[in-house]
Coordinates of C-alpha atoms in Angstrom, one line a residue:
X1 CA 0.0 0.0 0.0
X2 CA 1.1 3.6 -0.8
X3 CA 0.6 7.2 0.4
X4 CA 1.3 10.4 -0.9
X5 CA 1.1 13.3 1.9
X6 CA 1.1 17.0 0.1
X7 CA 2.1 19.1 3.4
X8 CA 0.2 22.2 1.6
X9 CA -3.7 20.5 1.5
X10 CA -4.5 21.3 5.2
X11 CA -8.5 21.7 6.3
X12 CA -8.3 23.2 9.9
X13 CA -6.6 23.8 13.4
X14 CA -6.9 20.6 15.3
X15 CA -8.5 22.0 18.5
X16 CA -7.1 20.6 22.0
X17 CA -11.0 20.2 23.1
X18 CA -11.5 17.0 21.1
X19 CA -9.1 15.2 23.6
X20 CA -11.5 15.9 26.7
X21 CA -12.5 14.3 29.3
X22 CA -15.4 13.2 31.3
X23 CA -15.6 12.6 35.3
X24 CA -19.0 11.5 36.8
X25 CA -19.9 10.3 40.0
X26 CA -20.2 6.6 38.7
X27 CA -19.2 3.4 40.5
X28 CA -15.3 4.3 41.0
X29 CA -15.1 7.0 38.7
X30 CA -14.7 9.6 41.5
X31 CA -14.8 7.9 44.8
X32 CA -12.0 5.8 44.9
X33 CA -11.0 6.6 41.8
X34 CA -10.2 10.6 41.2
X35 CA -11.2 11.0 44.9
X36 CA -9.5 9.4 48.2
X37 CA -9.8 12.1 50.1
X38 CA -6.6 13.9 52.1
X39 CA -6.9 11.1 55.3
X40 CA -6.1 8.4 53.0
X41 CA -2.8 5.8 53.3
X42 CA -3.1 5.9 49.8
X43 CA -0.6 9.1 48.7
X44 CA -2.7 12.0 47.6
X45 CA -2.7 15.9 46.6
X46 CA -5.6 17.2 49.0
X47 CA -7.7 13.9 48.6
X48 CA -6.6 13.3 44.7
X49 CA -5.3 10.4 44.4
X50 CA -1.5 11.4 43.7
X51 CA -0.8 9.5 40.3
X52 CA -4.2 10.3 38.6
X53 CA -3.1 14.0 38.9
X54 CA 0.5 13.3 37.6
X55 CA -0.5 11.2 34.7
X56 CA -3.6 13.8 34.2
X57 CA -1.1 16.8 34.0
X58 CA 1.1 14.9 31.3
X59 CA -1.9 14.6 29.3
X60 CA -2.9 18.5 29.4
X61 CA -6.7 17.5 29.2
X62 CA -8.0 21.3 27.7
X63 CA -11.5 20.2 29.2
X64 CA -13.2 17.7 31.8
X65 CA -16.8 17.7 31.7
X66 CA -18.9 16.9 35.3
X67 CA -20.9 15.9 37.5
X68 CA -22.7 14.1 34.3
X69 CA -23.9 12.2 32.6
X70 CA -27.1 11.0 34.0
X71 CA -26.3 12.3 37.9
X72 CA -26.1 15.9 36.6
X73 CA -29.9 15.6 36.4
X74 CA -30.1 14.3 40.2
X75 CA -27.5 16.7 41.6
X76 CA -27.9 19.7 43.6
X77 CA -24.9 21.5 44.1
X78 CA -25.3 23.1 47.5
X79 CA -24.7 19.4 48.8
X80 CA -21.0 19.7 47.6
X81 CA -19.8 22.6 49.2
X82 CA -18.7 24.2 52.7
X83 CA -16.8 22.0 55.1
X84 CA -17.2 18.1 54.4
X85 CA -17.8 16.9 57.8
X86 CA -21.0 18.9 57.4
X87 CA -22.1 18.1 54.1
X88 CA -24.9 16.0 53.3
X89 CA -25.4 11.5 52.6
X90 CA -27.5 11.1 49.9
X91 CA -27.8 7.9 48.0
X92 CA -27.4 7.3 44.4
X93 CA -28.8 4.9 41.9
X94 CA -27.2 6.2 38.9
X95 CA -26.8 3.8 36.6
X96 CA -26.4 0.5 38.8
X97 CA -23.9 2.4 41.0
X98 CA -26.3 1.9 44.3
X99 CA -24.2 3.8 46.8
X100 CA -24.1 6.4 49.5
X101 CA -23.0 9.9 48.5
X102 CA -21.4 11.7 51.3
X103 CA -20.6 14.5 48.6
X104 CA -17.0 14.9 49.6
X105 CA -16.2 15.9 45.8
X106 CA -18.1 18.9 45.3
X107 CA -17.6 21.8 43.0
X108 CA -14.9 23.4 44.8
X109 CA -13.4 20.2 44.3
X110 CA -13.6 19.8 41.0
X111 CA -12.4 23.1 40.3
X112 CA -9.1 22.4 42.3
X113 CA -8.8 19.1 40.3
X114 CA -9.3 20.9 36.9
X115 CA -6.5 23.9 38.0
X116 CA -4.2 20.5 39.4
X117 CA -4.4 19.2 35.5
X118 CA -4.3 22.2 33.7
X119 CA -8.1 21.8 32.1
X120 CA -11.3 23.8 31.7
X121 CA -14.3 22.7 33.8
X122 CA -17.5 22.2 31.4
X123 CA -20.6 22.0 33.8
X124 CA -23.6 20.2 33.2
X125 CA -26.6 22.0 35.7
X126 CA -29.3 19.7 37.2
X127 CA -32.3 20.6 34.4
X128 CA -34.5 17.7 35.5
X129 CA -34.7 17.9 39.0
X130 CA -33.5 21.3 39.4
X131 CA -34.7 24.6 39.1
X132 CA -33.5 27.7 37.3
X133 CA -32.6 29.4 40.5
X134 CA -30.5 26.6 41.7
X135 CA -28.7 27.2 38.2
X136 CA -28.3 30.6 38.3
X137 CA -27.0 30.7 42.3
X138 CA -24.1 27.7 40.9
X139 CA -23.3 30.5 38.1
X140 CA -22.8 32.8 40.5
X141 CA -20.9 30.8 43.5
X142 CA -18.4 29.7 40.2
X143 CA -18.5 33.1 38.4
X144 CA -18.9 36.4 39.8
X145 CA -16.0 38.1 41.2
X146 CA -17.4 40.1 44.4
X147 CA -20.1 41.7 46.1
X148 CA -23.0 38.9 46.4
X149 CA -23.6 36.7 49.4
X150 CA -22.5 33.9 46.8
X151 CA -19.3 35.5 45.9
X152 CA -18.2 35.9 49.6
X153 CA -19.9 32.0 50.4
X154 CA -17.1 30.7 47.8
X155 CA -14.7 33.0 49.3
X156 CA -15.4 31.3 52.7
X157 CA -14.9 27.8 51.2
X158 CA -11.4 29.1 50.4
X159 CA -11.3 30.6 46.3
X160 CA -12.0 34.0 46.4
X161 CA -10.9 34.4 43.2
X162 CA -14.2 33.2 40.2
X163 CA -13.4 30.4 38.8
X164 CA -14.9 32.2 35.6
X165 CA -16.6 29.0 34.2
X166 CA -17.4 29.0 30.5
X167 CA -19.0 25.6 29.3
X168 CA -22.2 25.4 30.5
X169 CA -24.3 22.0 29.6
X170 CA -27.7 22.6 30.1
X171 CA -29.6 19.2 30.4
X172 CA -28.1 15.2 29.7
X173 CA -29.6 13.1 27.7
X174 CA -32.5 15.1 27.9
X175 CA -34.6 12.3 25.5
X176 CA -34.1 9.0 27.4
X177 CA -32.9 9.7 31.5
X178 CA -33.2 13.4 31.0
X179 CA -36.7 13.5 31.2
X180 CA -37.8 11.3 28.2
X181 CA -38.3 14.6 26.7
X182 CA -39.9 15.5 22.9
X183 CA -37.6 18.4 21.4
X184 CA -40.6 20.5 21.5
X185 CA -40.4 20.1 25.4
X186 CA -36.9 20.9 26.1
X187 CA -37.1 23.8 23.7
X188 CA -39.1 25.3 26.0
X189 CA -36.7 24.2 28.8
X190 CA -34.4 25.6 27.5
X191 CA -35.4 28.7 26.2
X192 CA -36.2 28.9 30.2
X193 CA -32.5 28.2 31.2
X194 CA -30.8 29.6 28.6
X195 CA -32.4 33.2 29.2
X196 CA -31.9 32.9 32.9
X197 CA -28.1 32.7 33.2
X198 CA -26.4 35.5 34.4
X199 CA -23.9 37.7 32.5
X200 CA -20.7 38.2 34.5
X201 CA -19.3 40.8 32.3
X202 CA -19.8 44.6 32.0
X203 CA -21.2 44.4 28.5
X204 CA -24.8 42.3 28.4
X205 CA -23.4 41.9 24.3
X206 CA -20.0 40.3 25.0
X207 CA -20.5 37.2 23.1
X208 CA -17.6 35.5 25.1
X209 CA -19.4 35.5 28.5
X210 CA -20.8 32.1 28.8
X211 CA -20.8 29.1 26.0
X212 CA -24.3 27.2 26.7
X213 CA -24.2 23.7 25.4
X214 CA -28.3 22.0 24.5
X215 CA -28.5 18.7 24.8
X216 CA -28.1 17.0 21.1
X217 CA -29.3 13.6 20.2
X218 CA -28.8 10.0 20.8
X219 CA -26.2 9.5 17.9
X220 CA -26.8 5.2 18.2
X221 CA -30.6 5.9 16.9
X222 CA -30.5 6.1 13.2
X223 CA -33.6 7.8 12.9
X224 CA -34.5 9.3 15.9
X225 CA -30.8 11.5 15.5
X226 CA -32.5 13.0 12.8
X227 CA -35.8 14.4 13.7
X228 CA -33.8 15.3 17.1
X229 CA -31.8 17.9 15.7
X230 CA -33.7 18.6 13.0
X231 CA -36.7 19.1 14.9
X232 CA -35.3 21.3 18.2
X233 CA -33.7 23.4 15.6
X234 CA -37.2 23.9 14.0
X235 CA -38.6 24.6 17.5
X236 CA -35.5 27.1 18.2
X237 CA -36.5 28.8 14.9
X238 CA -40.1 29.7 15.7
X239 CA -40.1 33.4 17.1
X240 CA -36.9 34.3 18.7
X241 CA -34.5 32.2 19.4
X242 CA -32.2 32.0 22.9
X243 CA -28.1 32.2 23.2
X244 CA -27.0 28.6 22.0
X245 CA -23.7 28.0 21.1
X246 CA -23.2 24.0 21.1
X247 CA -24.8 20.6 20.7
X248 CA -24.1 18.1 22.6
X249 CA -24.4 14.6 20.6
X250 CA -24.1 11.3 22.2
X251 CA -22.4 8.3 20.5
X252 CA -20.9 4.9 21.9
X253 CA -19.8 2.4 20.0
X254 CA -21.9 -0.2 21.8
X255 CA -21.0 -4.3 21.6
X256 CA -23.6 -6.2 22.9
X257 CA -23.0 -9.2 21.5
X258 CA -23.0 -11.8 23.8
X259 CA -20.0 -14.3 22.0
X260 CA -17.4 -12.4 23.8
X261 CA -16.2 -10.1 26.7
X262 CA -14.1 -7.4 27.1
X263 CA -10.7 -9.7 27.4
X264 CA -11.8 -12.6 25.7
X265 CA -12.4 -12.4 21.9
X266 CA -11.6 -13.3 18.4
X267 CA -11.4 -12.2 15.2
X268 CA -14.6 -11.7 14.3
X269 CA -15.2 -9.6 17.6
X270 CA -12.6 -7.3 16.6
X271 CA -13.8 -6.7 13.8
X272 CA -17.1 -5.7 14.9
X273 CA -15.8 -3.3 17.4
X274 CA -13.4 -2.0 15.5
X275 CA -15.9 -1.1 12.5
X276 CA -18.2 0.4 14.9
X277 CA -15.3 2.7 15.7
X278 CA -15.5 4.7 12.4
X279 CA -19.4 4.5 12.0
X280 CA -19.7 8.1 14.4
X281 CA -18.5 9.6 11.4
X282 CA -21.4 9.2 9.5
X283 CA -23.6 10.5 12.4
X284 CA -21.1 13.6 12.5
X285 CA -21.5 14.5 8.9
X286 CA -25.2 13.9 9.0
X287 CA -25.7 16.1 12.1
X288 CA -23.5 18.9 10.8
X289 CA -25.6 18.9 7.1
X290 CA -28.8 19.1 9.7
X291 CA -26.9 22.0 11.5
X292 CA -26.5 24.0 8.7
X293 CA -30.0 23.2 7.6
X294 CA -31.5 24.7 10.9
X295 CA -29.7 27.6 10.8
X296 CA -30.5 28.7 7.0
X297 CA -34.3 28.4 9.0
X298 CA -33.9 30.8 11.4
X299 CA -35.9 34.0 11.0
X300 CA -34.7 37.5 9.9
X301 CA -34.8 39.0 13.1
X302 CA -37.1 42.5 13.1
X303 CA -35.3 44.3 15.4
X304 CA -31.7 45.1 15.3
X305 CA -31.5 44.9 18.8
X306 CA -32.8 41.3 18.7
X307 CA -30.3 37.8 17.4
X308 CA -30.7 35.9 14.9
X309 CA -29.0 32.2 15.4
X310 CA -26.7 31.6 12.7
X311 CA -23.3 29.3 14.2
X312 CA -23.5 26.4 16.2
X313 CA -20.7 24.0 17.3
X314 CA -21.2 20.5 17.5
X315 CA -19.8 19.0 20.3
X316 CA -19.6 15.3 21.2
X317 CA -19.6 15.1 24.9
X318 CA -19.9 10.9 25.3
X319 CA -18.3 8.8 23.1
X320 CA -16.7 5.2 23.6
X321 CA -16.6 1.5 23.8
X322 CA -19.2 0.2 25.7
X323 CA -19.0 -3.9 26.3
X324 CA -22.5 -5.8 27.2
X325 CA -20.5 -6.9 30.9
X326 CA -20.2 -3.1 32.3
X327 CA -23.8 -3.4 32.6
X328 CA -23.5 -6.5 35.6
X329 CA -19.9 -5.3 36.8
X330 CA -19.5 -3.6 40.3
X331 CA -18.3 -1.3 40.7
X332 CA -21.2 -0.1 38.0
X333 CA -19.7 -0.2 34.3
X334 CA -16.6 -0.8 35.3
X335 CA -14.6 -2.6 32.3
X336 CA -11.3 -3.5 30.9
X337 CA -9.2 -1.8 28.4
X338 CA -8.0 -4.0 25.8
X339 CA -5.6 -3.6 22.6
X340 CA -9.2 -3.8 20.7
X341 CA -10.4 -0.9 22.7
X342 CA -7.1 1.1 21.9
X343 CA -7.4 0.6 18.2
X344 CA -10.8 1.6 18.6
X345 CA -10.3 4.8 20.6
X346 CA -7.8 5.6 17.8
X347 CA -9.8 5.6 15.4
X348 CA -12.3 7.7 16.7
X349 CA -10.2 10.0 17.7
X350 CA -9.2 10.3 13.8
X351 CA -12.5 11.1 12.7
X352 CA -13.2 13.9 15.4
X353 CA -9.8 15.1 14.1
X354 CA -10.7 14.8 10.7
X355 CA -14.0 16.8 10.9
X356 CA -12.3 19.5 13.1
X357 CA -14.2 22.0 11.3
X358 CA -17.6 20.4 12.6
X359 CA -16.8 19.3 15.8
X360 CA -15.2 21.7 18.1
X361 CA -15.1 19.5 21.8
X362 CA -15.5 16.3 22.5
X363 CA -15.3 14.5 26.2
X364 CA -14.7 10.8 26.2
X365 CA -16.6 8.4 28.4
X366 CA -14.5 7.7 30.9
X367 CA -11.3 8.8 32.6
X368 CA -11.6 6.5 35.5
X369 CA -12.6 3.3 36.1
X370 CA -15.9 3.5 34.0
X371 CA -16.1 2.2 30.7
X372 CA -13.4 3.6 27.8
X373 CA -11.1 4.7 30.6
X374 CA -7.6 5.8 30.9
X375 CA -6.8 4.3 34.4
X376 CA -8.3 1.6 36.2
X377 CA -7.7 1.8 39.8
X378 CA -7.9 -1.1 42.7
X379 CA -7.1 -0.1 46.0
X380 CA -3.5 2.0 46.2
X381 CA -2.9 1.3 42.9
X382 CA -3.4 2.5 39.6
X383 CA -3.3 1.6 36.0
X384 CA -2.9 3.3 33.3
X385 CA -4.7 1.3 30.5
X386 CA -3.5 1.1 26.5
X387 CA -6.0 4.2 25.8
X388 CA -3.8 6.5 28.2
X389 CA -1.3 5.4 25.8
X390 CA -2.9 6.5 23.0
X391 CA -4.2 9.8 24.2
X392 CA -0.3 10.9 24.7
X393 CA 0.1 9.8 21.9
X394 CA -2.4 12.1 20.2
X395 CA -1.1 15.2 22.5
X396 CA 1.5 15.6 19.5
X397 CA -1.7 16.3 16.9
X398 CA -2.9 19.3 19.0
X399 CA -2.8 22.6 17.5
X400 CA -1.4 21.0 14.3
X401 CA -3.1 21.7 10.9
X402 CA -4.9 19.2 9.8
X403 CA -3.3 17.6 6.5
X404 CA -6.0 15.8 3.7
X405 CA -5.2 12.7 2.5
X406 CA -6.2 11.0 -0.5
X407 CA -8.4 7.9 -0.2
X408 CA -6.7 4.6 0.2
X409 CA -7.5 1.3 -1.2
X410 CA -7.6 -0.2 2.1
X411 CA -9.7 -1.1 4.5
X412 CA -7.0 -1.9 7.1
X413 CA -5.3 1.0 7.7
X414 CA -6.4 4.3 9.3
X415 CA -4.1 7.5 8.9
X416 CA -4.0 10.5 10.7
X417 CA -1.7 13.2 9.3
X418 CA -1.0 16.9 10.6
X419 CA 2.0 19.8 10.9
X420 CA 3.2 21.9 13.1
X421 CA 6.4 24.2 13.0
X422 CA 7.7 21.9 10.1
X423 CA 6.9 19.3 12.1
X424 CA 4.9 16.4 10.4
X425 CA 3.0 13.8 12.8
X426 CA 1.5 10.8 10.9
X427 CA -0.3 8.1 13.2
X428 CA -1.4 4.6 11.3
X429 CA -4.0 2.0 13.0
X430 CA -3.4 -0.8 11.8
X431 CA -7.2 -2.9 12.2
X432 CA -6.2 -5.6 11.0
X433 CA -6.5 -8.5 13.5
X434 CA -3.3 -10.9 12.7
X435 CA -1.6 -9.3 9.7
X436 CA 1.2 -7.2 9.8
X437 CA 1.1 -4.4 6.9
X438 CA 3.6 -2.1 5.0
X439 CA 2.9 1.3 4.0
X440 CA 5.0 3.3 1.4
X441 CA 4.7 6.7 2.4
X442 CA 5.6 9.6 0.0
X443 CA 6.2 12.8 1.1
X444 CA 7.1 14.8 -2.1
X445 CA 9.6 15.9 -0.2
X446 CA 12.8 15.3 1.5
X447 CA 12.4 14.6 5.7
X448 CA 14.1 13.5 8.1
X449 CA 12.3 11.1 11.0
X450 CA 12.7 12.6 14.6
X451 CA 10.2 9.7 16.6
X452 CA 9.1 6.4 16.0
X453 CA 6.7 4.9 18.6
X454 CA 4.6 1.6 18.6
X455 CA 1.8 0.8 20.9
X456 CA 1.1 -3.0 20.4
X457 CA 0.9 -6.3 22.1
X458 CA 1.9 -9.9 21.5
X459 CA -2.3 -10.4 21.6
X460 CA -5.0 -8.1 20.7
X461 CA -6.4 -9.7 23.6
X462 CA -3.7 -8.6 26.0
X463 CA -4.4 -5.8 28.8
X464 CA -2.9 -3.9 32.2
X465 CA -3.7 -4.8 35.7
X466 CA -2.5 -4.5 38.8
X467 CA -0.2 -7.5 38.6
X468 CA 1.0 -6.4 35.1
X469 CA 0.5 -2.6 35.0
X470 CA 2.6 -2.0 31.7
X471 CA 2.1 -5.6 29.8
X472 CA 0.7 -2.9 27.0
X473 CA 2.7 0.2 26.4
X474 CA 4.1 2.0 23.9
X475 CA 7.5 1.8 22.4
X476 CA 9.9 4.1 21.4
X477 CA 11.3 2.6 17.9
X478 CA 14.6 3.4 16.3
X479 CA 13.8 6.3 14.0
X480 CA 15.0 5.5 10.1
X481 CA 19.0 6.9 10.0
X482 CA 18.7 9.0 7.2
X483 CA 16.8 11.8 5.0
X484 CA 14.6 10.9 2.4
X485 CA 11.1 11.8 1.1
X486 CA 9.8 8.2 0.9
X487 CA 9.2 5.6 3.9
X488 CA 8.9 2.2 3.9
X489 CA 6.8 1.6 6.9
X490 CA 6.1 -1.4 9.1
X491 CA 2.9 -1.8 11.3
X492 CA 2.3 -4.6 13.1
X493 CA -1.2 -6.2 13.5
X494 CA -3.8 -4.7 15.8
X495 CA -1.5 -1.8 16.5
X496 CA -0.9 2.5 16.6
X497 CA 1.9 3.5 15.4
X498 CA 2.9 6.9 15.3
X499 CA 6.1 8.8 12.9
X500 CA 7.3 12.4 13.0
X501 CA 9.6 14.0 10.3
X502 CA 11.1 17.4 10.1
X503 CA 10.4 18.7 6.8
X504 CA 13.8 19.8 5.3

């Protein structure tokens, strides 16, 4: 197989936001994962478990997305805050997690673990079983500077400073858990929400205040993603429509089958997951084309001093494998992380990458120890699971312009190609199963190769745990001796492989 990369064909910025991530409170995805708290023998930074941070900061997450998900919608944040001892025990149901919540990770929390990493908080507010006055005294305990009896109760709790907050999700899943809602219905929720938040600059016109992010569709339901979006945007279009900036779609790449689990699997497994990898890039295009549909609805406005709706971003703010088993494990949808779900993550990644000029954030589903994580933890310890891997990995795309690549006449191989400061970064998923593959890469150009790194295993199969924490890690390969401007290029089976060359 053969590939000619033309440097000079580049479609758009690769935005750090489509590496997000997403923290819920979710069997171990906070307590005991994220959270320890700061009396724990288990080493911390003020309760955070001590090697989450450090592995979190080498990733440079640009957002994390909480408290949902589904909790969001049973959440009240009040519980969260002021001195622990004194904060409320609740119990939670969310999604098969059946647990007390003694609310020790609270906003204030949150906002410490998001400066710790280095990331933006995105907040979804509790629109189901919440009010709009609860949302609009959490804007103001996170956002405004001084002066309210909310300013000076988060100044108590320690941050004087605002913690000037600008993703704002406002509802979950809003047509299943949310509320089972028609799009009629949460328009009108919305419209409520969206018109209540408060401005916390000095000009109400500032378009840069606050980024308010609807609730998009269920991207796993063919049809019902359609009328969705196309049918909120209809209701968004009648008479005037609210501040909107982003839609949040939904899509996992679910395997239900029941012939394997998530360590034990064969070929044809694979190659179900793996294909279901790519197929949110259908529902991407599609749901941009309905975008820009919407918006050529929306209504001349007949004022000047009233807005018309004409951009909005589409964001995907759960996306990941999701094996038939997380639904019985406990803690709830807790799974492991196999070479198959590497490969998988890798290739979605390459498709939000690829449609950077559609999608503009994305959060995957989860960090920690639920589903499509990045670290599994079990007790003191903590593992870092093949997708950690591959998010570094995908650090070195950020920023970088994205390069377009001619078709190949493969189904095997996925490439990812963009440059930075002279710097090209070419990643190749291999998909295939058990064959090894060779790609001839032209560059038109002479290069020199700077890195070569490999993450692969002897078995697709293969994983981390406690007792083997780095049986699956990347490699760093000898990089080819000399300058030239074509590659011959080895990939092993069921692997990512990644190349950077210094244009000369």
């Amino acid at each position: 197989m053969e590939l000619s990369i033309d440097i000079d064909q580049t479609l758009g910025i690769v935005d750090p936001k489509l590496h997000g991530q997403f923290i819920e409170f979710l069997g171990e995805c906070i307590d005991q994962g994220i959270w320890v708290g700061p009396d724990s023998k288990i080493p911390n930074i003020h309760g955070f478990r001590k090697t989450i941070v450090e592995k979190m900061q080498a990733l440079h997450p640009a957002v994390i997305r909480w408290p949902g998900g589904c909790y969001a919608d049973s959440y009240h944040w009040r519980d969260g805050i002021g001195p622990r001892k004194q904060r409320p025990i609740t119990f939670n149901e969310n999604f098969g997690t059946f647990t007390r919540d003694d609310h020790q990770f609270g906003t204030d929390e949150f906002m410490e673990f998001c400066e710790l990493v280095g990331a933006e908080p995105w907040i979804n507010i509790n629109l189901m079983s919440g009010t709009v006055q609860e949302m609009k005294d959490w804007m103001e305990y996170c956002n405004r500077e001084s002066g309210t009896d909310l300013a000076r109760l988060r100044a108590q709790n320690g941050h004087p400073a605002p913690y000037h907050v600008k993703y704002w999700g406002i509802g979950n899943e809003v047509w299943a858990g949310g509320g089972f809602m028609t799009p009629a219905a949460y328009a009108a929720k919305y419209r409520e929400f969206a018109t209540a938040m408060p401005s916390f600059k000095h000009d109400p016109f500032d378009k840069e205040k606050i980024y308010r992010i609807a609730s998009g569709p269920d991207g796993n339901k063919p049809i019902e993603r359609v009328n969705w979006t196309r049918d909120l945007l209809n209701e968004l279009a009648k008479y005037r429509q609210p501040s909107i900036q982003g839609l949040d779609l939904h899509y996992y790449n679910w395997n239900l089958a029941d012939d394997d689990t998530p360590t034990e699997f064969d070929k044809q497994s694979w190659d179900r997951v793996v294909k279901g990898a790519g197929e949110i890039e259908e529902v991407i295009v599609q749901q941009g084309e309905l975008i820009n549909q919407g918006l050529a609805k929306m209504p001349t406005p007949e004022s000047s001093m009233d807005q018309r709706l004409s951009k909005l971003e589409l964001i995907v703010g759960e996306w990941g494998v999701w094996h038939r088993d997380a639904f019985t494990a406990k803690p709830a949808l807790k799974q492991q992380v196999t070479m198959r779900d590497a490969v998988a993550t890798a290739i979605t990644l390459n498709v939000l990458q690829r449609h950077c000029d559609l999608v503009k954030m994305a959060t995957v589903a989860q960090s920690v120890n639920v589903l499509n994580a990045l670290f599994l933890t079990e007790d003191e310890k903590t593992i870092m699971t093949p997708n950690y891997d591959v998010f570094v990995m995908y650090q070195r795309h950020q920023n970088g312009r994205l390069i377009q690549l001619p078709a190949m006449n493969s189904e095997k191989l996925d490439v990812m190609a963009t440059i930075k400061q002279g710097q090209l970064t070419v990643t190749i998923i291999n998909k295939d199963y058990a064959q090894s593959h060779q790609l001839i890469l032209r560059l038109g150009a002479p290069a020199t190769m700077t890195r070569h790194e490999e993450l692969s295993a002897a078995s697709p199969n293969e994983y981390n745990s406690a007792a083997a924490p780095d049986r699956v890690r990347t490699r760093t390969k000898a990089p080819a001796p000399f300058a030239a401007d074509v590659f011959a290029l080895e990939l092993p089976n069921a692997s990512v492989s990644q190349f950077q060359f210094q244009m000369n």
